[in-house]
Coordinates of C-alpha atoms in Angstrom, one line a residue:
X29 CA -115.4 80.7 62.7
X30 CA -113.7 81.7 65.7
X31 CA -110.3 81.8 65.6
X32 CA -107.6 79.3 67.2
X33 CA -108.5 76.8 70.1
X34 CA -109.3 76.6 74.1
X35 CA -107.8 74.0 76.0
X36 CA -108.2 72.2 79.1
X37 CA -105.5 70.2 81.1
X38 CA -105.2 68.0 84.5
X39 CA -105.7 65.0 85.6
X40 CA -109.6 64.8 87.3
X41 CA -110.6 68.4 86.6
X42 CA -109.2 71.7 85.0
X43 CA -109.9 74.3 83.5
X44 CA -110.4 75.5 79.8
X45 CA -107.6 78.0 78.5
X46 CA -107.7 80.2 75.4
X47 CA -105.4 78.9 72.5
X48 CA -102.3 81.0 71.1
X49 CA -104.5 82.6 69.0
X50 CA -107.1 83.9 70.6
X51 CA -106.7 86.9 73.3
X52 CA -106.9 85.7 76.9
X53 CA -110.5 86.2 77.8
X54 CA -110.4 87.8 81.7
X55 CA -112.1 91.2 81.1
X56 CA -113.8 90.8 84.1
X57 CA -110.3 90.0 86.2
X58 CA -111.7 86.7 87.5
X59 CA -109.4 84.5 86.6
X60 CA -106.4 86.7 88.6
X61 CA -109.3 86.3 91.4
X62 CA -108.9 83.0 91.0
X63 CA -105.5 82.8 91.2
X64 CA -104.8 85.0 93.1
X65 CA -106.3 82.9 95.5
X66 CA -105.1 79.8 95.2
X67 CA -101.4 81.8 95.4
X68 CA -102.1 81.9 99.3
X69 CA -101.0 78.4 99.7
X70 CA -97.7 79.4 97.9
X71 CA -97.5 82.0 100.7
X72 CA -97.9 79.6 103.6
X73 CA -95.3 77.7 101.6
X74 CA -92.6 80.8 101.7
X75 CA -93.6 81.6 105.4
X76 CA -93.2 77.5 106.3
X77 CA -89.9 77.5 104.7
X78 CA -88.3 80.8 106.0
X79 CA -90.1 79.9 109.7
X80 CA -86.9 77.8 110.8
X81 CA -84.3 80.9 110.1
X82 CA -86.1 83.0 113.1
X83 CA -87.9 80.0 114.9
X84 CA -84.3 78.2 115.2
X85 CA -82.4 80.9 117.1
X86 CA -85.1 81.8 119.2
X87 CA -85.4 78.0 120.1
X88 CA -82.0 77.8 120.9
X89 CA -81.9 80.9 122.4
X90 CA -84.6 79.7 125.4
X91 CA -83.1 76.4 125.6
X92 CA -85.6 74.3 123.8
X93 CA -83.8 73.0 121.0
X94 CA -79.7 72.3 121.2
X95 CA -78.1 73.3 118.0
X96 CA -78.8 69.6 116.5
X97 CA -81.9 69.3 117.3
X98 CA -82.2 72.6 115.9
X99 CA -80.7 71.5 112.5
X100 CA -83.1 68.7 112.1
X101 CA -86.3 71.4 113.3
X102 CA -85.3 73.2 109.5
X103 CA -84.6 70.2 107.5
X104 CA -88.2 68.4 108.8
X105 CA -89.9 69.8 106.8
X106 CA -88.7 68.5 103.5
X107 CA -89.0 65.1 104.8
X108 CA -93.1 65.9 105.3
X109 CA -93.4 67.7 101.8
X110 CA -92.0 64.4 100.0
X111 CA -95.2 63.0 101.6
X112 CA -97.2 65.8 100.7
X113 CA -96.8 65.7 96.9
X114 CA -98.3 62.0 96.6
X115 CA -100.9 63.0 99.1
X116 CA -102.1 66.2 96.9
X117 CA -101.5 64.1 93.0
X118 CA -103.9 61.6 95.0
X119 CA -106.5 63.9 95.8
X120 CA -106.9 66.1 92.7
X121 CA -107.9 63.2 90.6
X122 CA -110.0 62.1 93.4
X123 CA -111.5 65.0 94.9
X124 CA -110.7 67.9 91.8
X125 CA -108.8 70.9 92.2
X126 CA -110.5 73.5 95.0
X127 CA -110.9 70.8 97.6
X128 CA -107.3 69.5 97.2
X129 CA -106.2 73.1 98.0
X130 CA -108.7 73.9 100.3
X131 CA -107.5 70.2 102.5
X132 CA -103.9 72.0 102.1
X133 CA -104.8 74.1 105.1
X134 CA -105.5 70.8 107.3
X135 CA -102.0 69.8 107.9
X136 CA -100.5 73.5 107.7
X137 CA -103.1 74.8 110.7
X138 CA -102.0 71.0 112.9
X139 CA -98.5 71.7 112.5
X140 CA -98.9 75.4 113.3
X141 CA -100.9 74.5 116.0
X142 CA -98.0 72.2 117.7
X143 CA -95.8 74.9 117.1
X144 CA -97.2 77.6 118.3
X145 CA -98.6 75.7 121.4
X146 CA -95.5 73.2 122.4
X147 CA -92.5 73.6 124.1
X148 CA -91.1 69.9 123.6
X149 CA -88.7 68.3 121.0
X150 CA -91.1 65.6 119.8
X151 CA -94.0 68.0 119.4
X152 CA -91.8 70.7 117.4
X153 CA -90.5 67.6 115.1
X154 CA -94.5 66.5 114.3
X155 CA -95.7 70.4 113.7
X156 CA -93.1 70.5 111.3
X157 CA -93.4 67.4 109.5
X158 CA -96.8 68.6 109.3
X159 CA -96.0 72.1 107.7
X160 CA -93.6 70.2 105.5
X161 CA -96.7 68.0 104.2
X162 CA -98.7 70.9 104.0
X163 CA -96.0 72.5 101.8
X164 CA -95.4 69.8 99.7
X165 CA -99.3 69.6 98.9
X166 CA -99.5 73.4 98.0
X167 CA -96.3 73.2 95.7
X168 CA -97.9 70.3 93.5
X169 CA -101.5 71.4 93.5
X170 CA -101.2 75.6 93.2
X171 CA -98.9 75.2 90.1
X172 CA -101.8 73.1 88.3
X173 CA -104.5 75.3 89.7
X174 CA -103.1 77.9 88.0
X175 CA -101.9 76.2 84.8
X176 CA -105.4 75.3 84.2
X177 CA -107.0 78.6 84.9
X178 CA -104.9 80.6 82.8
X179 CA -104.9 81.1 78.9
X180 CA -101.3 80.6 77.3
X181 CA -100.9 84.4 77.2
X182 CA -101.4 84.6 80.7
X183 CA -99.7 81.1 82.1
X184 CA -96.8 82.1 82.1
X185 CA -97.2 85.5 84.1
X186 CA -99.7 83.5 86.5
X187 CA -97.1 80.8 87.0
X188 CA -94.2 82.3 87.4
X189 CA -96.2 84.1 90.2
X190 CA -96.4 80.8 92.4
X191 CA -92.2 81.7 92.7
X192 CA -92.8 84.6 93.3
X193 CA -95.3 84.6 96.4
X194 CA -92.9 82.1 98.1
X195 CA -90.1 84.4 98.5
X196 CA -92.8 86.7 99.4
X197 CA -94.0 84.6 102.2
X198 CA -90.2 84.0 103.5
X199 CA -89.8 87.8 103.2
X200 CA -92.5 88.2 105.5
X201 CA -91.6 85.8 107.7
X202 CA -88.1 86.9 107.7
X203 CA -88.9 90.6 108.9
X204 CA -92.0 89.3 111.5
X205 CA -89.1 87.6 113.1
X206 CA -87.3 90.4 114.0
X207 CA -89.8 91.5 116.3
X208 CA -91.9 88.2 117.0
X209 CA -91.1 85.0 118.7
X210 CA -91.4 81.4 117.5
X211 CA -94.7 81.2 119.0
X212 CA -96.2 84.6 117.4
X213 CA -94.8 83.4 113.9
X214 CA -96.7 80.3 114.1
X215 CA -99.9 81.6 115.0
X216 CA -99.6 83.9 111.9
X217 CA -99.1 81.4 110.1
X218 CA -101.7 79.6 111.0
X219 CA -104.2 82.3 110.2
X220 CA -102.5 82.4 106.5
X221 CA -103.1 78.8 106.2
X222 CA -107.1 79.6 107.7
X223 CA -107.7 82.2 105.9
X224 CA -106.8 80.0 102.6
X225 CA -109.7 78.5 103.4
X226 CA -112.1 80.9 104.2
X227 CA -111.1 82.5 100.5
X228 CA -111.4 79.2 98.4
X229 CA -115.0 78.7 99.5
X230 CA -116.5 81.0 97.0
X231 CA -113.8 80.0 94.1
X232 CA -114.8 77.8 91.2
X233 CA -114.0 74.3 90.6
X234 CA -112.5 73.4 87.5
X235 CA -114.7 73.1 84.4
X236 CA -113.1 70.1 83.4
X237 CA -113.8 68.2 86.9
X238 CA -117.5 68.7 85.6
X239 CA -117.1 67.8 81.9
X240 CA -115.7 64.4 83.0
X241 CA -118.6 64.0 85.4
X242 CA -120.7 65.1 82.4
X243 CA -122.2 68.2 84.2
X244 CA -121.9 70.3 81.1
X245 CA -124.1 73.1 82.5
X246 CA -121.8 73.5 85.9
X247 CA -118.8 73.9 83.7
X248 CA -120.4 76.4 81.2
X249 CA -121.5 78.7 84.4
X250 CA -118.2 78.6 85.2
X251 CA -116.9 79.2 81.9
X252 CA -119.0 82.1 81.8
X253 CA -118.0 83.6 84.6
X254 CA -114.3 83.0 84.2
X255 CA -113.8 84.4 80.7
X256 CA -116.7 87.1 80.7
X257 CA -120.1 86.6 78.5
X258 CA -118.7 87.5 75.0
X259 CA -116.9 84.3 74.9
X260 CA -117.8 81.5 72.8
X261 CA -117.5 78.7 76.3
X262 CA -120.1 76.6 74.3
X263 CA -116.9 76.0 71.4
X264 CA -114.9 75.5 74.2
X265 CA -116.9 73.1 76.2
X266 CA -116.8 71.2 72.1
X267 CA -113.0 71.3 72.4
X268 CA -112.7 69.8 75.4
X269 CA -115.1 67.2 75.3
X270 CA -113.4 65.7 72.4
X271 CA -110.5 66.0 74.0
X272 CA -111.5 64.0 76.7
X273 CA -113.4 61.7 73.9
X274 CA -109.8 60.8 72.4
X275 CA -108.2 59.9 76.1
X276 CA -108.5 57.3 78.3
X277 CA -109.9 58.6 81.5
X278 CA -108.2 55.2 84.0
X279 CA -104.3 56.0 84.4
X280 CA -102.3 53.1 85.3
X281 CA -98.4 53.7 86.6
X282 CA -97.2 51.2 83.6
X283 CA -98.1 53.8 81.2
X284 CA -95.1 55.2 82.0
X285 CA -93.1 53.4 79.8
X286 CA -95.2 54.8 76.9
X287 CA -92.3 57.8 75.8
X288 CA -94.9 60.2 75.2
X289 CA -95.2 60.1 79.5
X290 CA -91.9 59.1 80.3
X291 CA -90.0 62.1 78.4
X292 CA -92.2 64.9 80.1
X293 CA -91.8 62.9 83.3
X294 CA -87.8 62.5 82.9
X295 CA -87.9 66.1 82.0
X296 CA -89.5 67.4 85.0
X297 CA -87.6 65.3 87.1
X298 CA -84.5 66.0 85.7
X299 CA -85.3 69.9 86.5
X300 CA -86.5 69.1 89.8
X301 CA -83.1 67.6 90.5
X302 CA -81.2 70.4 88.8
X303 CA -82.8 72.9 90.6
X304 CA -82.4 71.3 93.9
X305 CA -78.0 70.1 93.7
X306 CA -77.4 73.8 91.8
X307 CA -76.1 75.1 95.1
X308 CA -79.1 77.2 96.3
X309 CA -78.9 75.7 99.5
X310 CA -75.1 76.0 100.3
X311 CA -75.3 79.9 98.8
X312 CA -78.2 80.8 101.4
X313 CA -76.3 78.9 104.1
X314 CA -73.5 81.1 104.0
X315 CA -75.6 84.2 102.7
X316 CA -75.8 85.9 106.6
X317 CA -71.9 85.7 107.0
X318 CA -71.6 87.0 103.4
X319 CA -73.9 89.6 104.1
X320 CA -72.6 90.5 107.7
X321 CA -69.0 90.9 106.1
X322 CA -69.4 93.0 103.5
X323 CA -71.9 95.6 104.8
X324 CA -70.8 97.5 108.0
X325 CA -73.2 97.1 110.7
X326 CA -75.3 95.2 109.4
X327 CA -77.2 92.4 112.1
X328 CA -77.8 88.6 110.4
X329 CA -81.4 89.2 110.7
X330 CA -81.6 92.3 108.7
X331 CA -79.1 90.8 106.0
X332 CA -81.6 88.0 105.7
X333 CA -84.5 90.2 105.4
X334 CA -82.5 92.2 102.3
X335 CA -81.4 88.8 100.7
X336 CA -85.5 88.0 100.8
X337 CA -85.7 91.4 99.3
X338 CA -83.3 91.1 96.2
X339 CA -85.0 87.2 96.0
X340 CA -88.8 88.9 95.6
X341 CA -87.3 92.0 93.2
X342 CA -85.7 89.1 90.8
X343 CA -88.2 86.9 91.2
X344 CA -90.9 89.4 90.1
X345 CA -88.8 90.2 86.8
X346 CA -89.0 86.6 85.8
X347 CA -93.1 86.8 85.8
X348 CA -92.9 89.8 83.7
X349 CA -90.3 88.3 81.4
X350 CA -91.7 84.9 81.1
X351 CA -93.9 84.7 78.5
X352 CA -92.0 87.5 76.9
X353 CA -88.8 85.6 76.5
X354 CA -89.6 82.3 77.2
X355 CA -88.9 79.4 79.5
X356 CA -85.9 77.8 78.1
X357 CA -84.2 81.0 77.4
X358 CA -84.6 82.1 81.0
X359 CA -83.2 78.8 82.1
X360 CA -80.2 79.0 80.4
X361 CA -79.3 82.7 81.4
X362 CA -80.2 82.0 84.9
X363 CA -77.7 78.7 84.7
X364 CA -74.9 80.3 82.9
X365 CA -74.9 83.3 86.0
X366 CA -75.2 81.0 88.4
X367 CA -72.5 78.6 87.2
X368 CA -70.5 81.7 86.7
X369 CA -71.4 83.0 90.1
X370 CA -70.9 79.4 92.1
X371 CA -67.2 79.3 90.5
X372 CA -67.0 82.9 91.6
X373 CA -67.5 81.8 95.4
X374 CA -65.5 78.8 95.0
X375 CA -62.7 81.2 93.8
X376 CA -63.4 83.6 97.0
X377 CA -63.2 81.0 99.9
X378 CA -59.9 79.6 98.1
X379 CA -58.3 82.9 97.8
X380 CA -59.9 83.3 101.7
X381 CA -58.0 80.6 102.6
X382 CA -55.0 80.3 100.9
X383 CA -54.4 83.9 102.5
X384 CA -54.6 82.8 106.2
X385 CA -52.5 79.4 105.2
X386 CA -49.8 81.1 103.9
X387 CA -49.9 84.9 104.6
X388 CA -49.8 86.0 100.9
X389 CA -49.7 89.6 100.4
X390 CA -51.3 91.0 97.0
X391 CA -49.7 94.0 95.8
X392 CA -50.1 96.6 92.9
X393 CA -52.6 99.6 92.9
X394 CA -55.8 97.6 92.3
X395 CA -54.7 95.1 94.7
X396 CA -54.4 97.9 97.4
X397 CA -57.7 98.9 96.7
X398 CA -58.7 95.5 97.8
X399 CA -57.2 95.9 100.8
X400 CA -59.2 96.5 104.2
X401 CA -57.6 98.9 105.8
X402 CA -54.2 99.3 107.0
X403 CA -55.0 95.4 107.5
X404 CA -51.9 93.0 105.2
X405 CA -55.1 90.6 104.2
X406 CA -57.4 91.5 101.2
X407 CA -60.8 92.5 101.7
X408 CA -62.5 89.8 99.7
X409 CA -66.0 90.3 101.0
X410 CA -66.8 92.3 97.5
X411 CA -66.2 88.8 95.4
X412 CA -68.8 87.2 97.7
X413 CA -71.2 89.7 98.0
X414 CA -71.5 90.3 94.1
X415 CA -71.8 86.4 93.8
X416 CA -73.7 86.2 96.4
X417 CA -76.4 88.5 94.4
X418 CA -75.6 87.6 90.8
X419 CA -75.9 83.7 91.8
X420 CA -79.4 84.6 93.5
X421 CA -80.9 87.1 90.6
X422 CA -79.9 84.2 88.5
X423 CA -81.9 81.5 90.1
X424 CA -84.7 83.2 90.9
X425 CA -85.3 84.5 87.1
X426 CA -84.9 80.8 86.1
X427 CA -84.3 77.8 88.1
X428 CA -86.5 78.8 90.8
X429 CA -89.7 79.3 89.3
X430 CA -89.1 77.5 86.3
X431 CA -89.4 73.9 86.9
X432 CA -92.6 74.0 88.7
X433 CA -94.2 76.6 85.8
X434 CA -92.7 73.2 83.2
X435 CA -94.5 70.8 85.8
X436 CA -97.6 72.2 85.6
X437 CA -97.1 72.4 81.8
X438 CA -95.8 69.5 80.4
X439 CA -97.8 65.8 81.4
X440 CA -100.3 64.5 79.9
X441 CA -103.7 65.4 81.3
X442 CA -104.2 61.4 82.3
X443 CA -101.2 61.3 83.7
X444 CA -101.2 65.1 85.6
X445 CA -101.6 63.9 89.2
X446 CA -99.2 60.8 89.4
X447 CA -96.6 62.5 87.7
X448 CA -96.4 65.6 89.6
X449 CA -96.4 63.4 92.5
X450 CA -92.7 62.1 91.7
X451 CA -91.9 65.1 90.3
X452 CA -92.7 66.8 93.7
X453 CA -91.6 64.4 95.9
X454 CA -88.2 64.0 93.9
X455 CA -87.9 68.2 94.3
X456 CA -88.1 67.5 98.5
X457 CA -86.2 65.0 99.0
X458 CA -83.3 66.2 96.8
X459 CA -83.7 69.3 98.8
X460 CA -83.4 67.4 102.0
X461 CA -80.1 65.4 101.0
X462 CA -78.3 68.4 99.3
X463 CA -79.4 70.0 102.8
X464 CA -78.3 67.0 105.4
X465 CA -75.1 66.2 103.3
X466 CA -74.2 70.3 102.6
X467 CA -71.4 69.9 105.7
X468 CA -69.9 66.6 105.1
X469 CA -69.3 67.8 101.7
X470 CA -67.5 71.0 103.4
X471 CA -65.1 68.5 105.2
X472 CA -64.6 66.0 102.3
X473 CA -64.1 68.5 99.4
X474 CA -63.4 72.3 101.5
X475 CA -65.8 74.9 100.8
X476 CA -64.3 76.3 97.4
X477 CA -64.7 72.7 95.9
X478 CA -68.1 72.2 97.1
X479 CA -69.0 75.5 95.2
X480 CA -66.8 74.3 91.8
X481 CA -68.9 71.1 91.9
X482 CA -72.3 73.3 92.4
X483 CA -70.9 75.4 89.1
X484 CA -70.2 72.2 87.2
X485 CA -73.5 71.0 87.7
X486 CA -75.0 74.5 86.8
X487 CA -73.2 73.6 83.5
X488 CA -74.9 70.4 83.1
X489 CA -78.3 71.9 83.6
X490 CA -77.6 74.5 80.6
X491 CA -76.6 71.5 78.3
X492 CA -79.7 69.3 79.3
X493 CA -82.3 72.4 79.0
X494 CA -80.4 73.4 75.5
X495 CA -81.1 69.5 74.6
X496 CA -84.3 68.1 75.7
X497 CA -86.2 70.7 77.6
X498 CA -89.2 72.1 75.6
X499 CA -90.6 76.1 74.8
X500 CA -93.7 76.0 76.0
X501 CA -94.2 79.8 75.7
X502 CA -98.0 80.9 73.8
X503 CA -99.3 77.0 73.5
X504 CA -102.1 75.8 75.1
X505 CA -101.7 72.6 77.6
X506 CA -103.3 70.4 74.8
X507 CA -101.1 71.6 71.9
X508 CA -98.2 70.7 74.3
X509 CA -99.9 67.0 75.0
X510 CA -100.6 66.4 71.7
X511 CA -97.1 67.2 70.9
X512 CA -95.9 65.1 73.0
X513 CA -97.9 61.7 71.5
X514 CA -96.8 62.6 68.3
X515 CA -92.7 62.5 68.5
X516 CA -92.4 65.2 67.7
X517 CA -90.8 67.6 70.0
X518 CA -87.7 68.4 68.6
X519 CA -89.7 69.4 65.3
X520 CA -92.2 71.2 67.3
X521 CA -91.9 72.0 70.8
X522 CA -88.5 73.6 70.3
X523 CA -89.5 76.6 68.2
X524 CA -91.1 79.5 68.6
X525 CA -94.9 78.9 69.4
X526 CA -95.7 80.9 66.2
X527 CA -94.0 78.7 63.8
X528 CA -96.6 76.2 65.0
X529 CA -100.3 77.2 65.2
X530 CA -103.2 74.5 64.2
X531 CA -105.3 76.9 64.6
X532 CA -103.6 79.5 61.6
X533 CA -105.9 80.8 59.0
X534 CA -108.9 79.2 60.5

């Protein structure tokens, strides 16, 4: 009897994964293939988002854009990916998984197209709506791709890796903008998003897309090919059918109210929101001045290419930590450093301040080692540089990949495609508010109290993950569902995977 389970998650389509008990069965490294390529619409995500850091100056620069116009150029594009994540939940039931992604590259190439090609506000507004749609559609579909490609021993890794080719892509862009134009960035990026395309053609769709359309034989080639011939995919195939046996294909939005979707929804939304009003957005607005002041010499454009830097090195130690440690236990360091580090900040720009109000001198030897110079003013820029990296480490080991790795995770497979939907679009549209409202909240509470009210809501998110957010770590997608049904996640979902096993013994 073999032993454990293989499950399959999503919505219209996905794809089998090994259970907990059972080694992940990639020999043949197709399934990295696989995501590996799907992880190129993460990176036209990352270069989309870090396009309006170069793109901005060098519109202003030639007289294009006016500094407001230039402000609503960056924040655009969240407004199109609050559009994009409905779009993307609507077509992966409808269309399955590789088509979704493959359409990703439709509004990505149009907006990069208006970019590249126009020299007028209206035209730069639409290209990046259009990049924002296309980014909203890749950060809802990759993270399922990928959830339902990978075994539990693997998901983890493979997810985490969707964060992590982000801050790939806004390195890259970040460092092309040094040399390259507006204009040259977007016609790179356009050949990103093409090449996307090109890639996906000879990829797989999901198995389960075929099981529900009762093509059995489709989705054991493409068992066979994903997890190698010594594989049992027929067991598998079993498995899922019955799983799919015991659900009700037809999803309607009222379901909702059934708790065993609304908790994993509330959940994901609740992270979305945390992860979005922890401050990331105020830290990186301030992160070339930080930067700028405490290393000598150093331009804004290469401070912005080493913050990317230290973004991608923390970011890759959360994929090789997360199914090592976990999720919830990543969450929870990264939101007691960051709450640590956002007080920190708060405590820099007071001191900052209260020096140039009032001419306070520090004294005593370590005091004098603070000091710049010959200069009577303390040389604070160490307190916001090691904030300033502690508070970014932090996020990007948890709260930035994190939330989308649960999303992918945590709904049931009927429900998979309207609840990432709201879970995406509630992501982009917090991100656009925090981002609009980041300077009235500079006038109405000063700078150090709009950094003690980021580190307060860093707190909350530590109590809510500690409370109701679930360890996913080593279960398959349909141990997590069936969790879910059952009421019993604070029994279940909460411990270590190997305290709970169907599959033991068998």
């Amino acid at each position: 009897m073999v032993k454990g389970s293989v499950q399959l998650d999503g919505e219209k389509g996905g794809l089998l994964v090994a259970s907990g008990a059972r080694s992940p069965q990639n020999s043949n490294g197709t399934l990295f293939l696989c995501c590996g390529v799907a992880l190129l619409a993460a990176l036209s995500m990352g270069f989309a988002l870090g396009y309006s850091s170069p793109a901005d100056v060098d519109l202003t620069k030639s007289g294009i854009l006016n500094e407001s116009e230039a402000s609503w150029f960056s924040s655009l594009l969240n407004i199109g990916a609050v559009m994009g994540g409905p779009i993307a939940g609507y077509l992966l039931g409808k269309m399955g998984r590789k088509i979704t992604l493959m359409m990703v590259s439709l509004p990505f190439v149009a907006g990069w197209v208006l970019l590249a090609a126009c020299e007028t506000v209206a035209p730069l507004y639409i290209g990046r709506i259009l990049t924002g749609i296309g980014a909203g559609m890749a950060s809802l579909i990759t993270p399922v791709y990928i959830a339902e490609m990978s075994s539990p021993q693997l998901r983890g890794l493979l997810g985490a890796s969707f964060q992590l080719i982000i801050t790939a892509g806004i390195l890259i862009v970040y460092a092309l903008g040094i040399a390259f134009n507006h204009v040259w960035l977007a016609i790179t990026g356009g050949c990103l998003a093409a090449l996307l395309v090109v890639l996906m053609l000879p990829m797989p769709e999901s198995p389960r897309f075929y099981l529900i359309r009762h093509q059995r034989e489709k989705a054991l080639e493409i068992l066979r090919w994903l997890r190698g011939p010594s594989a049992d995919i027929d067991a598998e195939c079993r498995e899922v059918e019955d799983a799919l046996d015991n659900s009700n294909e037809k999803f309607s939005m009222k379901e909702f109210t059934n708790p065993s979707l609304f908790k994993p929804l509330l959940i994901s939304i609740a992270l979305m929101i945390f992860q979005q009003c922890s401050g990331i957005n105020a830290v990186m607005f301030n992160a070339k001045d930080i930067m700028a002041a405490a290393v000598t010499g150093i331009s804004a454009d290469v401070a912005t290419v080493i913050l990317a830097a230290v973004q991608v090195g923390a970011t890759f130690l959360s994929v090789v930590l997360m199914d090592v440690a976990g999720r919830r236990i990543l969450l929870t360091v990264a939101g007691v450093s960051m709450a640590i580090s956002s007080a920190t900040f708060g405590l820099y720009f007071q001191l900052k301040q209260g020096n140039h109000n009032n001419g306070t001198n520090l004294t005593g030897d370590f005091i004098d080692g603070m000091l710049d110079g010959g200069s009577n003013e303390p040389n604070l820029s160490w307190l916001s540089l090691i904030s300033l990296v502690v508070y970014i480490i932090g996020f990007s080991i948890g709260w930035g990949p994190i939330p989308w790795l649960l999303m992918s995770e945590i709904f049931p497979s009927k429900a998979r495609g309207a609840a990432s939907a709201i879970a995406t679009a509630t992501n982009w549209m917090f991100a656009f508010i925090v981002t609009v409202s980041f300077k009235s909240m500079e006038n109405a509470l000063t700078d150090q109290g709009v950094f003690w009210l980021y580190s307060g809501v860093c707190v909350l998110s530590i109590i809510f993950v500690l409370l109701f957010v679930p360890e996913t770590k080593g279960k398959t997608l349909e141990e997590i569902e069936a969790e879910f049904q059952s009421g019993s996640r604070h029994v279940r979902l909460e411990t270590d995977p190997n305290d709970y096993n169907p599959d033991r013994g068998s």
